Short mmCIF file of C-alpha atoms in Angstrom, two decimals:
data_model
loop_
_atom_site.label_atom_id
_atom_site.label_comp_id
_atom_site.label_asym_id
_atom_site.label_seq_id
_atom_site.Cartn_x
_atom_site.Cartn_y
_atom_site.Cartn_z
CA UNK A 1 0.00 0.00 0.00
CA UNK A 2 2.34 2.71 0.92
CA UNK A 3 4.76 1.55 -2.17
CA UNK A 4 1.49 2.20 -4.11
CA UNK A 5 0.68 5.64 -2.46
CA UNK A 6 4.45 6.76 -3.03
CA UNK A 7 4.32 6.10 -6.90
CA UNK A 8 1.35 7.53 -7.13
CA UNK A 9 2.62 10.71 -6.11
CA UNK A 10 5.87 10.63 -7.93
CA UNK A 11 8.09 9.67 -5.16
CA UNK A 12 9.27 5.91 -6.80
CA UNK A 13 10.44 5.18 -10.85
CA UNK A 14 8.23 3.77 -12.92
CA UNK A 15 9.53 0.43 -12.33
CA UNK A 16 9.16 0.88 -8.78
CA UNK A 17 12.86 0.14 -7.99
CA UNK A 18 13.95 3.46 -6.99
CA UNK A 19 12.95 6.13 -5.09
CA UNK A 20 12.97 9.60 -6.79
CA UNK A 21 13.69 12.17 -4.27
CA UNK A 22 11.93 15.81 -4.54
CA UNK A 23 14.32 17.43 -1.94
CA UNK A 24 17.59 15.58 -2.65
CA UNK A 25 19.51 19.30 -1.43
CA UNK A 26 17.38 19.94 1.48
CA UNK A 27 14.14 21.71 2.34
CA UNK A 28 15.62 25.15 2.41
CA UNK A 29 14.74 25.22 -1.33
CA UNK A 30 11.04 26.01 -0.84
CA UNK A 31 11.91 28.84 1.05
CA UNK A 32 14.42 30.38 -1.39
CA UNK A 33 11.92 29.46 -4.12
CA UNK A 34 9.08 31.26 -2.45
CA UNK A 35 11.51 34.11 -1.49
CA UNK A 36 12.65 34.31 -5.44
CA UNK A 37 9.11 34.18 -6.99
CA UNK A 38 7.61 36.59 -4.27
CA UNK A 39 10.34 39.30 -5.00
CA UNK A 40 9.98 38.94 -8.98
CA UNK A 41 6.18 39.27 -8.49
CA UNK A 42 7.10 42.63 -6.12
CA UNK A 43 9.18 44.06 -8.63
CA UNK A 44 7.51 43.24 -11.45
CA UNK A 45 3.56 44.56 -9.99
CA UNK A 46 6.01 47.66 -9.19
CA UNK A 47 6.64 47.71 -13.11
CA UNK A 48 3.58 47.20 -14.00
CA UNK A 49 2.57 50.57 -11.79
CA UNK A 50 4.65 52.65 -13.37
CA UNK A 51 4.09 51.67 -16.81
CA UNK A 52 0.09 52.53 -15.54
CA UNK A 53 1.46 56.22 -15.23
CA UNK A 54 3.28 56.24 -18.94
CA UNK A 55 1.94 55.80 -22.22
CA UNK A 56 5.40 56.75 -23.66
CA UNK A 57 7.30 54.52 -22.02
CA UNK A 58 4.30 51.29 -21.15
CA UNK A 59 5.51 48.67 -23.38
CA UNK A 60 9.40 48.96 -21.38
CA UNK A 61 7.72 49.21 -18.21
CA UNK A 62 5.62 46.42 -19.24
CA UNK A 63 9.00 44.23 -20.31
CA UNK A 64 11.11 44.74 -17.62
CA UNK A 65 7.49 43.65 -15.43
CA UNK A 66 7.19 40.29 -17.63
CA UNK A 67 11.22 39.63 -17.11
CA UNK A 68 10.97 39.89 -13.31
CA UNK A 69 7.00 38.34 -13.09
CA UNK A 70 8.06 35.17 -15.89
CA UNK A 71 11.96 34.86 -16.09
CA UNK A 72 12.63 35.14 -12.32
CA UNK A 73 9.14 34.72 -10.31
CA UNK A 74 8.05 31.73 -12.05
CA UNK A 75 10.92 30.24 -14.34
CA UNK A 76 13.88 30.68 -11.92
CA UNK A 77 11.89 29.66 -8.92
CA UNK A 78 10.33 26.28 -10.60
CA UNK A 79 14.16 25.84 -11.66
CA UNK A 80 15.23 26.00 -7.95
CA UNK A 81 13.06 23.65 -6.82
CA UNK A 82 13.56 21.46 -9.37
CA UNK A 83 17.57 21.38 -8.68
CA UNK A 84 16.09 19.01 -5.63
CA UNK A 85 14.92 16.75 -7.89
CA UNK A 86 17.36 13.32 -7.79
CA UNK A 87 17.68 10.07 -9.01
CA UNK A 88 19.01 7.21 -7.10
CA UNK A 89 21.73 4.86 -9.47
CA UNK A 90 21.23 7.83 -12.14
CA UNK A 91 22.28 11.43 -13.06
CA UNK A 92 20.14 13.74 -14.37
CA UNK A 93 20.85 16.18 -17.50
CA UNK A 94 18.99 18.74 -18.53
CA UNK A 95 18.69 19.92 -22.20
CA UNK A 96 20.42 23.74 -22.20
CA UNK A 97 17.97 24.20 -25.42
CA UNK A 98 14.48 23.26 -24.36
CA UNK A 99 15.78 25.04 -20.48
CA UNK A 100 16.17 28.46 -22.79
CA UNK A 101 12.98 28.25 -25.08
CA UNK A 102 10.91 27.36 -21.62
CA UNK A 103 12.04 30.67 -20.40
CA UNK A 104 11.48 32.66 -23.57
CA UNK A 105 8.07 30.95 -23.11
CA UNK A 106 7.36 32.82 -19.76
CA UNK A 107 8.39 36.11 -20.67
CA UNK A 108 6.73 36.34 -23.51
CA UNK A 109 3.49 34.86 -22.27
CA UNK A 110 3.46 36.84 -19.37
CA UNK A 111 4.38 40.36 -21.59
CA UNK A 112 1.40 39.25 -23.12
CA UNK A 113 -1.27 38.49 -20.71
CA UNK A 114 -0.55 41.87 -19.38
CA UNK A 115 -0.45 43.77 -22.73
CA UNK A 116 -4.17 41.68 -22.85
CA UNK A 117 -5.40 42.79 -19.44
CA UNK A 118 -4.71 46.59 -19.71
CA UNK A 119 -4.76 49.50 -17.28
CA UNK A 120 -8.29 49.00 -16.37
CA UNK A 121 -10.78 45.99 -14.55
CA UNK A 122 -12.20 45.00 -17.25
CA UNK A 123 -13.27 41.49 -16.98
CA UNK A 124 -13.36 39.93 -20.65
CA UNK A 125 -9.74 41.35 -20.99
CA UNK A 126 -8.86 40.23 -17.52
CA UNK A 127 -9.65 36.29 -17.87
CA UNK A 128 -8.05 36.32 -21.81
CA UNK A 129 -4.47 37.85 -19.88
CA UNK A 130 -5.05 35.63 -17.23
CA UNK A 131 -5.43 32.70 -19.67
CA UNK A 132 -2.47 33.61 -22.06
CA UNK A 133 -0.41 33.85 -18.65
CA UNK A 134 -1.37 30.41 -17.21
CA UNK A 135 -0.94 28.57 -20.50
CA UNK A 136 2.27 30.18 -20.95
CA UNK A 137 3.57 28.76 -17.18
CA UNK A 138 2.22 25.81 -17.97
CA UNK A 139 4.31 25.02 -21.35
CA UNK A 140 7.05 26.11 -19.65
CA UNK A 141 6.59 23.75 -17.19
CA UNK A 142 6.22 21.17 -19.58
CA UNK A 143 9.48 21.70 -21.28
CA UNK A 144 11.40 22.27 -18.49
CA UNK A 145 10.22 18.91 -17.60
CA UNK A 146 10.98 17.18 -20.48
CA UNK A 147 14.35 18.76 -20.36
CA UNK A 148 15.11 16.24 -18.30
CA UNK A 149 16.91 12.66 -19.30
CA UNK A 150 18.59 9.71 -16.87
CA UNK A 151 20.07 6.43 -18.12
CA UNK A 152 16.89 4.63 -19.12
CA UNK A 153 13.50 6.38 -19.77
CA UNK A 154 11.58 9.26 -18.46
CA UNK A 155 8.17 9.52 -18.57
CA UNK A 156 5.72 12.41 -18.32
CA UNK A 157 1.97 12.54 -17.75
CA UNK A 158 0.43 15.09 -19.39
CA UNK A 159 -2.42 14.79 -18.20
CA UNK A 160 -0.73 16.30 -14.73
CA UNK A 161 0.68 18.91 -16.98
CA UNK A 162 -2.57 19.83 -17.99
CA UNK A 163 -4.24 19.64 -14.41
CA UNK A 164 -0.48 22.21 -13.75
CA UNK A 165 -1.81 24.80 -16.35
CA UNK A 166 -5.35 25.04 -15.49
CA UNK A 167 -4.06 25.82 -11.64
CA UNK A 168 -1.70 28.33 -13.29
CA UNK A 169 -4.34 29.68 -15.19
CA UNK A 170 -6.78 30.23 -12.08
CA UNK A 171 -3.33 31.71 -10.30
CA UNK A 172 -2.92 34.07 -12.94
CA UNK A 173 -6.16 35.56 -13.43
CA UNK A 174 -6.63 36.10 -9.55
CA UNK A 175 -3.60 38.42 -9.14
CA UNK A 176 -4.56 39.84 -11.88
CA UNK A 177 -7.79 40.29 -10.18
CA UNK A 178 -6.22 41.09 -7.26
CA UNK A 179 -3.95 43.63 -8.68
CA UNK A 180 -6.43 45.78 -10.42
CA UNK A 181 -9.28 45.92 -8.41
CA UNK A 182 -8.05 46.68 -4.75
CA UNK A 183 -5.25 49.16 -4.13
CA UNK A 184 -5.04 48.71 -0.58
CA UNK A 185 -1.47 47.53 0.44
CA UNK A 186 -2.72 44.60 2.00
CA UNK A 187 -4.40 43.55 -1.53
CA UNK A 188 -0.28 43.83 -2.98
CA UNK A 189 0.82 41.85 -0.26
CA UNK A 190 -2.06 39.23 -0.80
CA UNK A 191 -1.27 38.80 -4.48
CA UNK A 192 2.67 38.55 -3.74
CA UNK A 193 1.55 35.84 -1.50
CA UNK A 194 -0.92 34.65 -3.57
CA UNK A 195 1.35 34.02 -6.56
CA UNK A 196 4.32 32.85 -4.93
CA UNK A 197 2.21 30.05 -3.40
CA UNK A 198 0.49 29.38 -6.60
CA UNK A 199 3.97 29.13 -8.78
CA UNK A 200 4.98 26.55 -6.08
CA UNK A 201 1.38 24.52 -6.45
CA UNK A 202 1.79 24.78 -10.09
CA UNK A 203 5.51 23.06 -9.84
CA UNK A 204 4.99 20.41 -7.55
CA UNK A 205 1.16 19.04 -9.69
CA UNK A 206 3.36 19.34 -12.96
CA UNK A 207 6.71 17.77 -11.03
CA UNK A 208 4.32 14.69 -9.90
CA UNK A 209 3.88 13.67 -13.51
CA UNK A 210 7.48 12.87 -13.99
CA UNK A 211 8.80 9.28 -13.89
CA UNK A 212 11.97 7.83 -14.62
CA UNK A 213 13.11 3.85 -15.54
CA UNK A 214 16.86 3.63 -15.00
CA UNK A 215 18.49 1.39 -17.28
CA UNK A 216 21.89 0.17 -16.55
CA UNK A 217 22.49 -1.26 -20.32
CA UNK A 218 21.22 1.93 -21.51
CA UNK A 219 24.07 4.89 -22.53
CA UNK A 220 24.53 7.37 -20.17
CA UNK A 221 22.15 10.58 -20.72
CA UNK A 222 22.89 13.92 -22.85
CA UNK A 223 22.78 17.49 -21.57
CA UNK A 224 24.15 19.41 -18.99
CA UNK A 225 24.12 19.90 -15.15
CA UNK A 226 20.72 21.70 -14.52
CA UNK A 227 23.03 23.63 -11.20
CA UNK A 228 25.34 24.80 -14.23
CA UNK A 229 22.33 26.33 -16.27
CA UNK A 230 20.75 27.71 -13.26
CA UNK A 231 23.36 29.47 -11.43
CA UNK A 232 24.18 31.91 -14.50
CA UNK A 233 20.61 32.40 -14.69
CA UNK A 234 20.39 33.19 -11.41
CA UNK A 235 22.89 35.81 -11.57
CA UNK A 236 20.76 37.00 -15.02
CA UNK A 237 18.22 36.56 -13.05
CA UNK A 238 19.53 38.94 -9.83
CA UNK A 239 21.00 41.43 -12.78
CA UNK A 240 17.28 42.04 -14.27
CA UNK A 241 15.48 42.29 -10.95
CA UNK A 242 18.46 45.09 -10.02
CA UNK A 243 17.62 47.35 -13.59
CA UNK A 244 13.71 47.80 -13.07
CA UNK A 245 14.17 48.20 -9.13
CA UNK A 246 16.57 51.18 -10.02
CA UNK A 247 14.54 52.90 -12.48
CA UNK A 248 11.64 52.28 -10.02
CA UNK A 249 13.15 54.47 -7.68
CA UNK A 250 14.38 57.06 -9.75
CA UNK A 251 11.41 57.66 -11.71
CA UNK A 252 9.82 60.42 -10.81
CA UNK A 253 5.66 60.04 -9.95
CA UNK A 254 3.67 61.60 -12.75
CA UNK A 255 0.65 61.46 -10.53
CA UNK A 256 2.40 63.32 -8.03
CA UNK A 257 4.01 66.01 -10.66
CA UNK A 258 1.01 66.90 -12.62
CA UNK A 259 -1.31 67.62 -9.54
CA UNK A 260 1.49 70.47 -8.39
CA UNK A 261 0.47 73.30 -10.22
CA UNK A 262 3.31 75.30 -12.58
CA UNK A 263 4.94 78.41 -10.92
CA UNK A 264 3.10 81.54 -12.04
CA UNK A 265 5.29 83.36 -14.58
CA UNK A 266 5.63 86.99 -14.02
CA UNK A 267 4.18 88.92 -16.19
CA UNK A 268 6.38 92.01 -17.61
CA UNK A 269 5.18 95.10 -18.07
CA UNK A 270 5.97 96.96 -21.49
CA UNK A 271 8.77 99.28 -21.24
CA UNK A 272 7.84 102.84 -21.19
#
């Protein structure tokens, strides 16, 4: 029963001779997951503000938001958690390809689903950018999944996949939610929260569907270290969060600047 249960959720190889561990570097990954996604969702809302305030300059505000929201909130923290993932009698390689188009993936998808939702609450608009967004993190989740290779087989169920987008989905279109219709600081917190947790539910459903056979005759796998691909895209990663949270605090508040009024100019009298 229990060697039933444990399959069932992922935890033994498909031919139930090995255990696949989830947390092969310690537990202290969640938290540095949650604390990466929450502070790409901070800075990239923060964005997402200021491009609000600027037509000019919306679509860079908007980029730098989908970098920090998609390449570090969800992409690098679903890669640090999945640097836990191990393999008993096995290594595990990651494809450096299918690793970059899954975070291309993100960005884009998430540059989009906010293009799609717009300044305003506006509901139709709302559930399409929440829908491009969740679709988006979930086929990035899929190929950073089947990035992965062993000596033998891996297997993926995509029907978990599937079950991982729809989650994402609902995730995305509540910030959004959350985002546009409360201002309240509270509300920001909430959907920090809300997202960071959600980007770790979405993980571990789409993680579950992965299985592995090892095969001792087979050759050994193809690819790379997934640490080596992550740490320089962690320090991308750190590099692109520092940009936006600079021009955040240099930019000036247009709100602020067009409710002072000008400075009277004196008016000169003709010369006589």
């Amino acid at each position: 029963m229990a060697d039933t249960l444990a399959s069932a959720t992922g935890l033994l190889a498909a031919d139930g001779t090995a255990e696949m561990e989830w947390f092969a570097m310690g537990y202290w990954l969640i938290g540095l997951s949650f604390g990466v996604s929450a502070l790409g969702a901070l800075v990239g809302l923060a964005c997402v503000v200021h491009g609000r305030r600027s037509a000019r300059f919306r679509p860079v505000w908007l980029a730098a938001g989908a970098i920090s929201i998609g390449g570090v909130g969800i992409w690098l923290a679903t890669a640090v958690l999945l640097l836990g993932v191990a393999m008993p009698g096995t290594v595990l390689r990651y494809d450096a390809a299918t690793l970059g188009v899954s975070v291309a993936v993100v960005v884009i998808a998430v540059f989009a689903g906010l293009v799609i939702a717009g300044r305003e609450l506006r509901l139709p608009r709302l559930l399409s950018g929440g829908v491009v967004m969740g679709l988006g993190a979930g086929l990035m989740l899929y190929l950073e999944l089947a990035s992965a290779d062993v000596q033998g087989s891996v297997d993926l169920s995509v029907w978990l996949v599937v079950v991982a987008a729809v989650i994402a989905v609902i995730v995305a279109t509540a910030c959004l939610w959350v985002f546009q219709s409360m201002q309240l600081l509270a509300a920001r917190v909430g959907t920090i929260v809300l997202f960071a947790v959600g980007v770790a539910g979405v993980y571990y459903t789409g993680v579950a569907a992965l299985g592995f056979t090892v095969d001792d005759a087979a050759e050994s796998p193809a690819g790379m270290q997934l640490f080596d691909f992550v740490f320089p895209m962690f320090v991308l990663g750190s590099l692109a969060l520092a940009l936006p949270i600079t021009a955040v605090l240099v930019a000036p508040d247009r709100r602020e600047l067009a409710a002072v009024d000008p400075a009277p100019r004196p008016v000169l009298e003709p010369a006589r």
